[in-house]
Amino acid sequence: MRKSGGLIFGFLLAFGLCSFGQHFYAFYYDVSGSQDVSVNLLNTMTSDTGYLLKVYDAWGNLLWSKTGILTGYEADYYVLSDYVPRQDSSWGVATVESDNLLIIGLEYMADGTVVSIDTISQGVPKLDPGVPYWLGAYYTQAGDITTGVIVMNPWEVAVSVTVSIYGPAGDRLYQMDVALGPYESEFIDLEAVVGRGGLIWGLVDVMMTDLPVVIALEYYGEILDVKNATEYYF
């Protein structure tokens, strides 16, 4: 009986959260300090599509939202610093809901220069209630590169996940439980928790249940590189 009730609750929750549009996307942004992001929304269909873009700060507060309509194959773009205040907490998750499939191009900037480009083509996945799923990405602390991990909650309800960091031999170097309020984000500085060195690289592994989070990795070296990961691997 409890299992059946959980399935019904999970279905209703997912339906309610995604009721604006058929497709739901989430990704990382940062306009704190000297960083900025250009968000490019690309309609992949011949028909018109409505969209709703929302940007939240690290604590889950809504900073800005925008609704729009794209005609067939049309594109819109927004440089987020034009709309989002530059402050220490102006980083975290941005979400897009749309009627039709979109491709989202992200240009990450530092000091006014584009330093990294990423593409979001997959929506936030749906999970079977009560079943664990894993989201993963590559990190490196070798050489002159170090990595920051951003875990983001794209939902209006709280979520909890477990983040594990593994070395190349499969040994777990670090683990932490992360509880996120609605739309909240958490930053993990891997240099602080696992150090640096030629043998410190491998898998960032996030276990989640019921509702998925999304993650991004910032690779710090001569230039900044940013990659999002939204689709679970198992």
PDB file of C-alpha atoms in Angstrom:
ATOM      1  CA  MET A   1       0.000   0.000   0.000  1.00  0.00           C
ATOM      2  CA  ARG A   2       2.797   2.456   0.843  1.00  0.00           C
ATOM      3  CA  LYS A   3       4.587   1.666  -2.407  1.00  0.00           C
ATOM      4  CA  SER A   4       1.437   2.296  -4.461  1.00  0.00           C
ATOM      5  CA  GLY A   5       0.807   5.572  -2.663  1.00  0.00           C
ATOM      6  CA  GLY A   6       4.366   6.677  -3.400  1.00  0.00           C
ATOM      7  CA  LEU A   7       3.943   5.944  -7.093  1.00  0.00           C
ATOM      8  CA  ILE A   8       0.739   7.981  -7.282  1.00  0.00           C
ATOM      9  CA  PHE A   9       2.330  10.869  -5.364  1.00  0.00           C
ATOM     10  CA  GLY A  10       5.400  10.837  -7.592  1.00  0.00           C
ATOM     11  CA  PHE A  11       3.278  10.881 -10.746  1.00  0.00           C
ATOM     12  CA  LEU A  12       1.144  13.786  -9.549  1.00  0.00           C
ATOM     13  CA  LEU A  13       4.190  15.724  -8.390  1.00  0.00           C
ATOM     14  CA  ALA A  14       6.005  15.317 -11.697  1.00  0.00           C
ATOM     15  CA  PHE A  15       2.874  16.288 -13.633  1.00  0.00           C
ATOM     16  CA  GLY A  16       2.337  19.393 -11.540  1.00  0.00           C
ATOM     17  CA  LEU A  17       5.925  20.571 -11.801  1.00  0.00           C
ATOM     18  CA  CYS A  18       6.001  20.240 -15.593  1.00  0.00           C
ATOM     19  CA  SER A  19       2.503  21.482 -16.376  1.00  0.00           C
ATOM     20  CA  PHE A  20       3.605  24.701 -18.116  1.00  0.00           C
ATOM     21  CA  GLY A  21       5.166  22.954 -21.102  1.00  0.00           C
ATOM     22  CA  GLN A  22       5.933  19.508 -22.392  1.00  0.00           C
ATOM     23  CA  HIS A  23       9.701  19.947 -22.067  1.00  0.00           C
ATOM     24  CA  PHE A  24      11.790  20.980 -19.051  1.00  0.00           C
ATOM     25  CA  TYR A  25      15.490  21.921 -19.106  1.00  0.00           C
ATOM     26  CA  ALA A  26      17.912  23.035 -16.409  1.00  0.00           C
ATOM     27  CA  PHE A  27      21.515  24.249 -16.461  1.00  0.00           C
ATOM     28  CA  TYR A  28      24.166  26.167 -14.530  1.00  0.00           C
ATOM     29  CA  TYR A  29      24.799  29.889 -14.765  1.00  0.00           C
ATOM     30  CA  ASP A  30      27.114  32.322 -12.953  1.00  0.00           C
ATOM     31  CA  VAL A  31      27.066  36.126 -13.095  1.00  0.00           C
ATOM     32  CA  SER A  32      28.942  36.687  -9.848  1.00  0.00           C
ATOM     33  CA  GLY A  33      32.294  38.421  -9.988  1.00  0.00           C
ATOM     34  CA  SER A  34      33.599  38.762 -13.553  1.00  0.00           C
ATOM     35  CA  GLN A  35      31.629  35.835 -14.982  1.00  0.00           C
ATOM     36  CA  ASP A  36      28.612  35.964 -17.258  1.00  0.00           C
ATOM     37  CA  VAL A  37      26.477  33.654 -19.401  1.00  0.00           C
ATOM     38  CA  SER A  38      24.732  34.078 -22.738  1.00  0.00           C
ATOM     39  CA  VAL A  39      21.665  31.817 -23.029  1.00  0.00           C
ATOM     40  CA  ASN A  40      20.631  30.987 -26.607  1.00  0.00           C
ATOM     41  CA  LEU A  41      17.215  29.332 -27.056  1.00  0.00           C
ATOM     42  CA  LEU A  42      16.847  27.538 -30.413  1.00  0.00           C
ATOM     43  CA  ASN A  43      13.522  26.222 -31.684  1.00  0.00           C
ATOM     44  CA  THR A  44      14.072  22.877 -33.422  1.00  0.00           C
ATOM     45  CA  MET A  45      10.568  22.662 -34.891  1.00  0.00           C
ATOM     46  CA  THR A  46       8.688  24.280 -37.791  1.00  0.00           C
ATOM     47  CA  SER A  47       5.843  25.307 -35.471  1.00  0.00           C
ATOM     48  CA  ASP A  48       5.800  28.107 -32.895  1.00  0.00           C
ATOM     49  CA  THR A  49       6.804  27.293 -29.330  1.00  0.00           C
ATOM     50  CA  GLY A  50       6.291  29.188 -26.111  1.00  0.00           C
ATOM     51  CA  TYR A  51       8.970  29.165 -23.420  1.00  0.00           C
ATOM     52  CA  LEU A  52       9.507  30.293 -19.849  1.00  0.00           C
ATOM     53  CA  LEU A  53      13.057  31.030 -18.659  1.00  0.00           C
ATOM     54  CA  LYS A  54      13.720  31.370 -14.911  1.00  0.00           C
ATOM     55  CA  VAL A  55      16.956  32.204 -13.102  1.00  0.00           C
ATOM     56  CA  TYR A  56      17.484  31.472  -9.386  1.00  0.00           C
ATOM     57  CA  ASP A  57      20.276  32.466  -7.026  1.00  0.00           C
ATOM     58  CA  ALA A  58      22.324  29.986  -5.004  1.00  0.00           C
ATOM     59  CA  TRP A  59      19.742  30.037  -2.191  1.00  0.00           C
ATOM     60  CA  GLY A  60      16.817  29.313  -4.500  1.00  0.00           C
ATOM     61  CA  ASN A  61      15.411  32.839  -4.782  1.00  0.00           C
ATOM     62  CA  LEU A  62      13.923  33.756  -8.156  1.00  0.00           C
ATOM     63  CA  LEU A  63      15.985  36.599  -9.627  1.00  0.00           C
ATOM     64  CA  TRP A  64      14.445  36.949 -13.090  1.00  0.00           C
ATOM     65  CA  SER A  65      11.993  35.269 -15.438  1.00  0.00           C
ATOM     66  CA  LYS A  66      11.091  35.747 -19.081  1.00  0.00           C
ATOM     67  CA  THR A  67       8.343  34.356 -21.288  1.00  0.00           C
ATOM     68  CA  GLY A  68       8.579  34.363 -25.057  1.00  0.00           C
ATOM     69  CA  ILE A  69       7.483  32.729 -28.294  1.00  0.00           C
ATOM     70  CA  LEU A  70       9.794  31.371 -30.993  1.00  0.00           C
ATOM     71  CA  THR A  71       8.553  30.860 -34.537  1.00  0.00           C
ATOM     72  CA  GLY A  72       9.807  27.881 -36.562  1.00  0.00           C
ATOM     73  CA  TYR A  73      13.609  27.528 -36.206  1.00  0.00           C
ATOM     74  CA  GLU A  74      13.828  30.968 -34.605  1.00  0.00           C
ATOM     75  CA  ALA A  75      16.305  31.736 -31.809  1.00  0.00           C
ATOM     76  CA  ASP A  76      16.388  34.158 -28.871  1.00  0.00           C
ATOM     77  CA  TYR A  77      19.383  35.015 -26.718  1.00  0.00           C
ATOM     78  CA  TYR A  78      19.870  36.685 -23.349  1.00  0.00           C
ATOM     79  CA  VAL A  79      23.086  37.890 -21.716  1.00  0.00           C
ATOM     80  CA  LEU A  80      22.112  37.233 -18.120  1.00  0.00           C
ATOM     81  CA  SER A  81      24.011  40.123 -16.553  1.00  0.00           C
ATOM     82  CA  ASP A  82      21.640  42.458 -18.425  1.00  0.00           C
ATOM     83  CA  TYR A  83      18.784  41.127 -16.278  1.00  0.00           C
ATOM     84  CA  VAL A  84      20.296  39.472 -13.187  1.00  0.00           C
ATOM     85  CA  PRO A  85      22.079  41.559 -10.521  1.00  0.00           C
ATOM     86  CA  ARG A  86      25.791  40.995 -10.066  1.00  0.00           C
ATOM     87  CA  GLN A  87      26.136  39.748  -6.502  1.00  0.00           C
ATOM     88  CA  ASP A  88      27.919  36.938  -4.677  1.00  0.00           C
ATOM     89  CA  SER A  89      24.824  34.703  -4.717  1.00  0.00           C
ATOM     90  CA  SER A  90      24.017  35.197  -8.432  1.00  0.00           C
ATOM     91  CA  TRP A  91      24.890  31.690  -9.515  1.00  0.00           C
ATOM     92  CA  GLY A  92      23.081  28.366  -9.529  1.00  0.00           C
ATOM     93  CA  VAL A  93      20.282  26.896 -11.595  1.00  0.00           C
ATOM     94  CA  ALA A  94      18.358  28.313 -14.530  1.00  0.00           C
ATOM     95  CA  THR A  95      15.345  26.460 -15.925  1.00  0.00           C
ATOM     96  CA  VAL A  96      13.472  26.544 -19.234  1.00  0.00           C
ATOM     97  CA  GLU A  97      10.020  25.127 -19.886  1.00  0.00           C
ATOM     98  CA  SER A  98       8.816  24.922 -23.491  1.00  0.00           C
ATOM     99  CA  ASP A  99       5.986  23.567 -25.591  1.00  0.00           C
ATOM    100  CA  ASN A 100       8.308  22.021 -28.210  1.00  0.00           C
ATOM    101  CA  LEU A 101      11.839  20.652 -28.230  1.00  0.00           C
ATOM    102  CA  LEU A 102      14.592  23.230 -27.815  1.00  0.00           C
ATOM    103  CA  ILE A 103      18.346  23.233 -28.078  1.00  0.00           C
ATOM    104  CA  ILE A 104      19.974  25.618 -25.606  1.00  0.00           C
ATOM    105  CA  GLY A 105      23.393  27.047 -26.404  1.00  0.00           C
ATOM    106  CA  LEU A 106      25.349  28.412 -23.447  1.00  0.00           C
ATOM    107  CA  GLU A 107      28.305  30.747 -23.751  1.00  0.00           C
ATOM    108  CA  TYR A 108      30.199  31.108 -20.479  1.00  0.00           C
ATOM    109  CA  MET A 109      32.201  34.321 -20.224  1.00  0.00           C
ATOM    110  CA  ALA A 110      34.957  35.667 -17.988  1.00  0.00           C
ATOM    111  CA  ASP A 111      35.996  39.324 -18.125  1.00  0.00           C
ATOM    112  CA  GLY A 112      33.818  39.800 -21.201  1.00  0.00           C
ATOM    113  CA  THR A 113      35.423  36.971 -23.209  1.00  0.00           C
ATOM    114  CA  VAL A 114      33.740  33.694 -24.126  1.00  0.00           C
ATOM    115  CA  VAL A 115      35.834  30.958 -22.493  1.00  0.00           C
ATOM    116  CA  SER A 116      33.532  27.930 -22.715  1.00  0.00           C
ATOM    117  CA  ILE A 117      30.550  26.785 -24.783  1.00  0.00           C
ATOM    118  CA  ASP A 118      28.090  24.056 -23.829  1.00  0.00           C
ATOM    119  CA  THR A 119      24.915  22.724 -25.444  1.00  0.00           C
ATOM    120  CA  ILE A 120      21.811  21.437 -23.654  1.00  0.00           C
ATOM    121  CA  SER A 121      19.741  19.163 -25.882  1.00  0.00           C
ATOM    122  CA  GLN A 122      18.285  16.774 -23.296  1.00  0.00           C
ATOM    123  CA  GLY A 123      15.564  17.728 -20.857  1.00  0.00           C
ATOM    124  CA  VAL A 124      15.687  16.913 -17.161  1.00  0.00           C
ATOM    125  CA  PRO A 125      14.780  13.198 -17.000  1.00  0.00           C
ATOM    126  CA  LYS A 126      11.890  11.644 -15.116  1.00  0.00           C
ATOM    127  CA  LEU A 127      12.714   9.064 -12.442  1.00  0.00           C
ATOM    128  CA  ASP A 128      10.672   6.122 -11.224  1.00  0.00           C
ATOM    129  CA  PRO A 129       9.680   6.856  -7.602  1.00  0.00           C
ATOM    130  CA  GLY A 130      11.736   4.993  -5.001  1.00  0.00           C
ATOM    131  CA  VAL A 131      14.337   3.775  -7.518  1.00  0.00           C
ATOM    132  CA  PRO A 132      17.951   5.038  -7.207  1.00  0.00           C
ATOM    133  CA  TYR A 133      19.613   6.611 -10.232  1.00  0.00           C
ATOM    134  CA  TRP A 134      23.156   7.872 -10.762  1.00  0.00           C
ATOM    135  CA  LEU A 135      24.430  10.992 -12.493  1.00  0.00           C
ATOM    136  CA  GLY A 136      28.117  11.152 -13.305  1.00  0.00           C
ATOM    137  CA  ALA A 137      30.865  13.346 -14.713  1.00  0.00           C
ATOM    138  CA  TYR A 138      34.648  13.487 -15.048  1.00  0.00           C
ATOM    139  CA  TYR A 139      36.835  15.561 -12.748  1.00  0.00           C
ATOM    140  CA  THR A 140      40.575  16.166 -12.562  1.00  0.00           C
ATOM    141  CA  GLN A 141      42.892  17.623  -9.974  1.00  0.00           C
ATOM    142  CA  ALA A 142      46.005  16.720 -11.971  1.00  0.00           C
ATOM    143  CA  GLY A 143      48.584  19.181 -13.244  1.00  0.00           C
ATOM    144  CA  ASP A 144      47.421  22.767 -13.413  1.00  0.00           C
ATOM    145  CA  ILE A 145      43.722  21.893 -13.474  1.00  0.00           C
ATOM    146  CA  THR A 146      41.310  21.801 -10.555  1.00  0.00           C
ATOM    147  CA  THR A 147      37.556  21.239 -10.522  1.00  0.00           C
ATOM    148  CA  GLY A 148      34.501  22.673  -8.839  1.00  0.00           C
ATOM    149  CA  VAL A 149      31.249  20.686  -8.712  1.00  0.00           C
ATOM    150  CA  ILE A 150      27.876  22.447  -8.630  1.00  0.00           C
ATOM    151  CA  VAL A 151      24.820  20.403  -7.601  1.00  0.00           C
ATOM    152  CA  MET A 152      21.504  22.073  -8.450  1.00  0.00           C
ATOM    153  CA  ASN A 153      17.896  21.402  -7.531  1.00  0.00           C
ATOM    154  CA  PRO A 154      15.592  22.462 -10.422  1.00  0.00           C
ATOM    155  CA  TRP A 155      12.368  21.691  -8.492  1.00  0.00           C
ATOM    156  CA  GLU A 156      10.003  23.611  -6.219  1.00  0.00           C
ATOM    157  CA  VAL A 157      10.381  20.951  -3.499  1.00  0.00           C
ATOM    158  CA  ALA A 158      13.439  19.918  -1.473  1.00  0.00           C
ATOM    159  CA  VAL A 159      15.658  17.054  -2.647  1.00  0.00           C
ATOM    160  CA  SER A 160      18.529  15.062  -1.125  1.00  0.00           C
ATOM    161  CA  VAL A 161      21.360  13.308  -2.959  1.00  0.00           C
ATOM    162  CA  THR A 162      24.668  11.614  -2.142  1.00  0.00           C
ATOM    163  CA  VAL A 163      27.815  12.862  -3.883  1.00  0.00           C
ATOM    164  CA  SER A 164      30.838  10.546  -4.102  1.00  0.00           C
ATOM    165  CA  ILE A 165      34.281  11.298  -5.537  1.00  0.00           C
ATOM    166  CA  TYR A 166      36.306   8.316  -6.812  1.00  0.00           C
ATOM    167  CA  GLY A 167      39.971   8.035  -7.752  1.00  0.00           C
ATOM    168  CA  PRO A 168      41.243   6.212 -10.885  1.00  0.00           C
ATOM    169  CA  ALA A 169      41.720   2.957  -8.935  1.00  0.00           C
ATOM    170  CA  GLY A 170      38.064   2.980  -7.886  1.00  0.00           C
ATOM    171  CA  ASP A 171      38.764   4.100  -4.329  1.00  0.00           C
ATOM    172  CA  ARG A 172      36.241   6.520  -2.835  1.00  0.00           C
ATOM    173  CA  LEU A 173      38.084   9.677  -1.848  1.00  0.00           C
ATOM    174  CA  TYR A 174      35.146  11.653  -0.507  1.00  0.00           C
ATOM    175  CA  GLN A 175      31.421  11.361   0.116  1.00  0.00           C
ATOM    176  CA  MET A 176      28.793  13.786   1.352  1.00  0.00           C
ATOM    177  CA  ASP A 177      25.009  13.940   1.603  1.00  0.00           C
ATOM    178  CA  VAL A 178      23.628  17.106   0.041  1.00  0.00           C
ATOM    179  CA  ALA A 179      20.183  18.431   1.029  1.00  0.00           C
ATOM    180  CA  LEU A 180      18.889  21.174  -1.245  1.00  0.00           C
ATOM    181  CA  GLY A 181      15.868  23.388  -0.707  1.00  0.00           C
ATOM    182  CA  PRO A 182      13.684  24.391  -3.656  1.00  0.00           C
ATOM    183  CA  TYR A 183      15.879  25.673  -6.545  1.00  0.00           C
ATOM    184  CA  GLU A 184      18.918  25.750  -4.233  1.00  0.00           C
ATOM    185  CA  SER A 185      22.480  24.966  -5.358  1.00  0.00           C
ATOM    186  CA  GLU A 186      25.582  23.633  -3.606  1.00  0.00           C
ATOM    187  CA  PHE A 187      29.220  24.228  -4.625  1.00  0.00           C
ATOM    188  CA  ILE A 188      31.884  21.626  -3.805  1.00  0.00           C
ATOM    189  CA  ASP A 189      35.513  22.722  -4.146  1.00  0.00           C
ATOM    190  CA  LEU A 190      37.359  19.488  -4.934  1.00  0.00           C
ATOM    191  CA  GLU A 191      40.734  20.981  -4.062  1.00  0.00           C
ATOM    192  CA  ALA A 192      39.426  21.535  -0.531  1.00  0.00           C
ATOM    193  CA  VAL A 193      38.015  18.018  -0.112  1.00  0.00           C
ATOM    194  CA  VAL A 194      40.400  15.737  -2.070  1.00  0.00           C
ATOM    195  CA  GLY A 195      43.467  17.922  -2.702  1.00  0.00           C
ATOM    196  CA  ARG A 196      45.528  18.068  -5.881  1.00  0.00           C
ATOM    197  CA  GLY A 197      47.884  15.660  -7.593  1.00  0.00           C
ATOM    198  CA  GLY A 198      48.559  13.559 -10.673  1.00  0.00           C
ATOM    199  CA  LEU A 199      46.613  10.584  -9.288  1.00  0.00           C
ATOM    200  CA  ILE A 200      43.564  12.571  -8.216  1.00  0.00           C
ATOM    201  CA  TRP A 201      41.107  12.317 -11.080  1.00  0.00           C
ATOM    202  CA  GLY A 202      38.139  10.146 -11.963  1.00  0.00           C
ATOM    203  CA  LEU A 203      34.390  10.004 -11.392  1.00  0.00           C
ATOM    204  CA  VAL A 204      32.014  12.428  -9.709  1.00  0.00           C
ATOM    205  CA  ASP A 205      29.026  10.232  -8.850  1.00  0.00           C
ATOM    206  CA  VAL A 206      25.654  11.537  -7.653  1.00  0.00           C
ATOM    207  CA  MET A 207      23.001   9.122  -6.360  1.00  0.00           C
ATOM    208  CA  MET A 208      19.438  10.484  -6.509  1.00  0.00           C
ATOM    209  CA  THR A 209      15.935   9.180  -5.901  1.00  0.00           C
ATOM    210  CA  ASP A 210      12.427  10.363  -6.878  1.00  0.00           C
ATOM    211  CA  LEU A 211      13.449  13.719  -8.375  1.00  0.00           C
ATOM    212  CA  PRO A 212      16.671  14.321 -10.322  1.00  0.00           C
ATOM    213  CA  VAL A 213      19.199  17.045  -9.719  1.00  0.00           C
ATOM    214  CA  VAL A 214      21.481  18.446 -12.395  1.00  0.00           C
ATOM    215  CA  ILE A 215      25.179  19.108 -12.004  1.00  0.00           C
ATOM    216  CA  ALA A 216      27.836  21.246 -13.624  1.00  0.00           C
ATOM    217  CA  LEU A 217      31.608  21.126 -13.433  1.00  0.00           C
ATOM    218  CA  GLU A 218      33.891  24.132 -13.620  1.00  0.00           C
ATOM    219  CA  TYR A 219      37.444  23.255 -14.666  1.00  0.00           C
ATOM    220  CA  TYR A 220      39.930  25.901 -13.557  1.00  0.00           C
ATOM    221  CA  GLY A 221      43.207  26.163 -15.465  1.00  0.00           C
ATOM    222  CA  GLU A 222      44.620  28.713 -17.866  1.00  0.00           C
ATOM    223  CA  ILE A 223      41.026  29.303 -18.927  1.00  0.00           C
ATOM    224  CA  LEU A 224      37.695  28.400 -17.354  1.00  0.00           C
ATOM    225  CA  ASP A 225      35.754  25.491 -18.874  1.00  0.00           C
ATOM    226  CA  VAL A 226      32.168  24.663 -17.869  1.00  0.00           C
ATOM    227  CA  LYS A 227      30.172  21.519 -18.622  1.00  0.00           C
ATOM    228  CA  ASN A 228      26.645  20.559 -17.575  1.00  0.00           C
ATOM    229  CA  ALA A 229      25.427  17.015 -16.887  1.00  0.00           C
ATOM    230  CA  THR A 230      21.700  16.378 -16.734  1.00  0.00           C
ATOM    231  CA  GLU A 231      21.103  12.808 -17.950  1.00  0.00           C
ATOM    232  CA  TYR A 232      21.583   9.857 -15.583  1.00  0.00           C
ATOM    233  CA  TYR A 233      23.774   6.973 -16.736  1.00  0.00           C
ATOM    234  CA  PHE A 234      22.069   4.198 -14.690  1.00  0.00           C
TER     235      PHE A 234
END
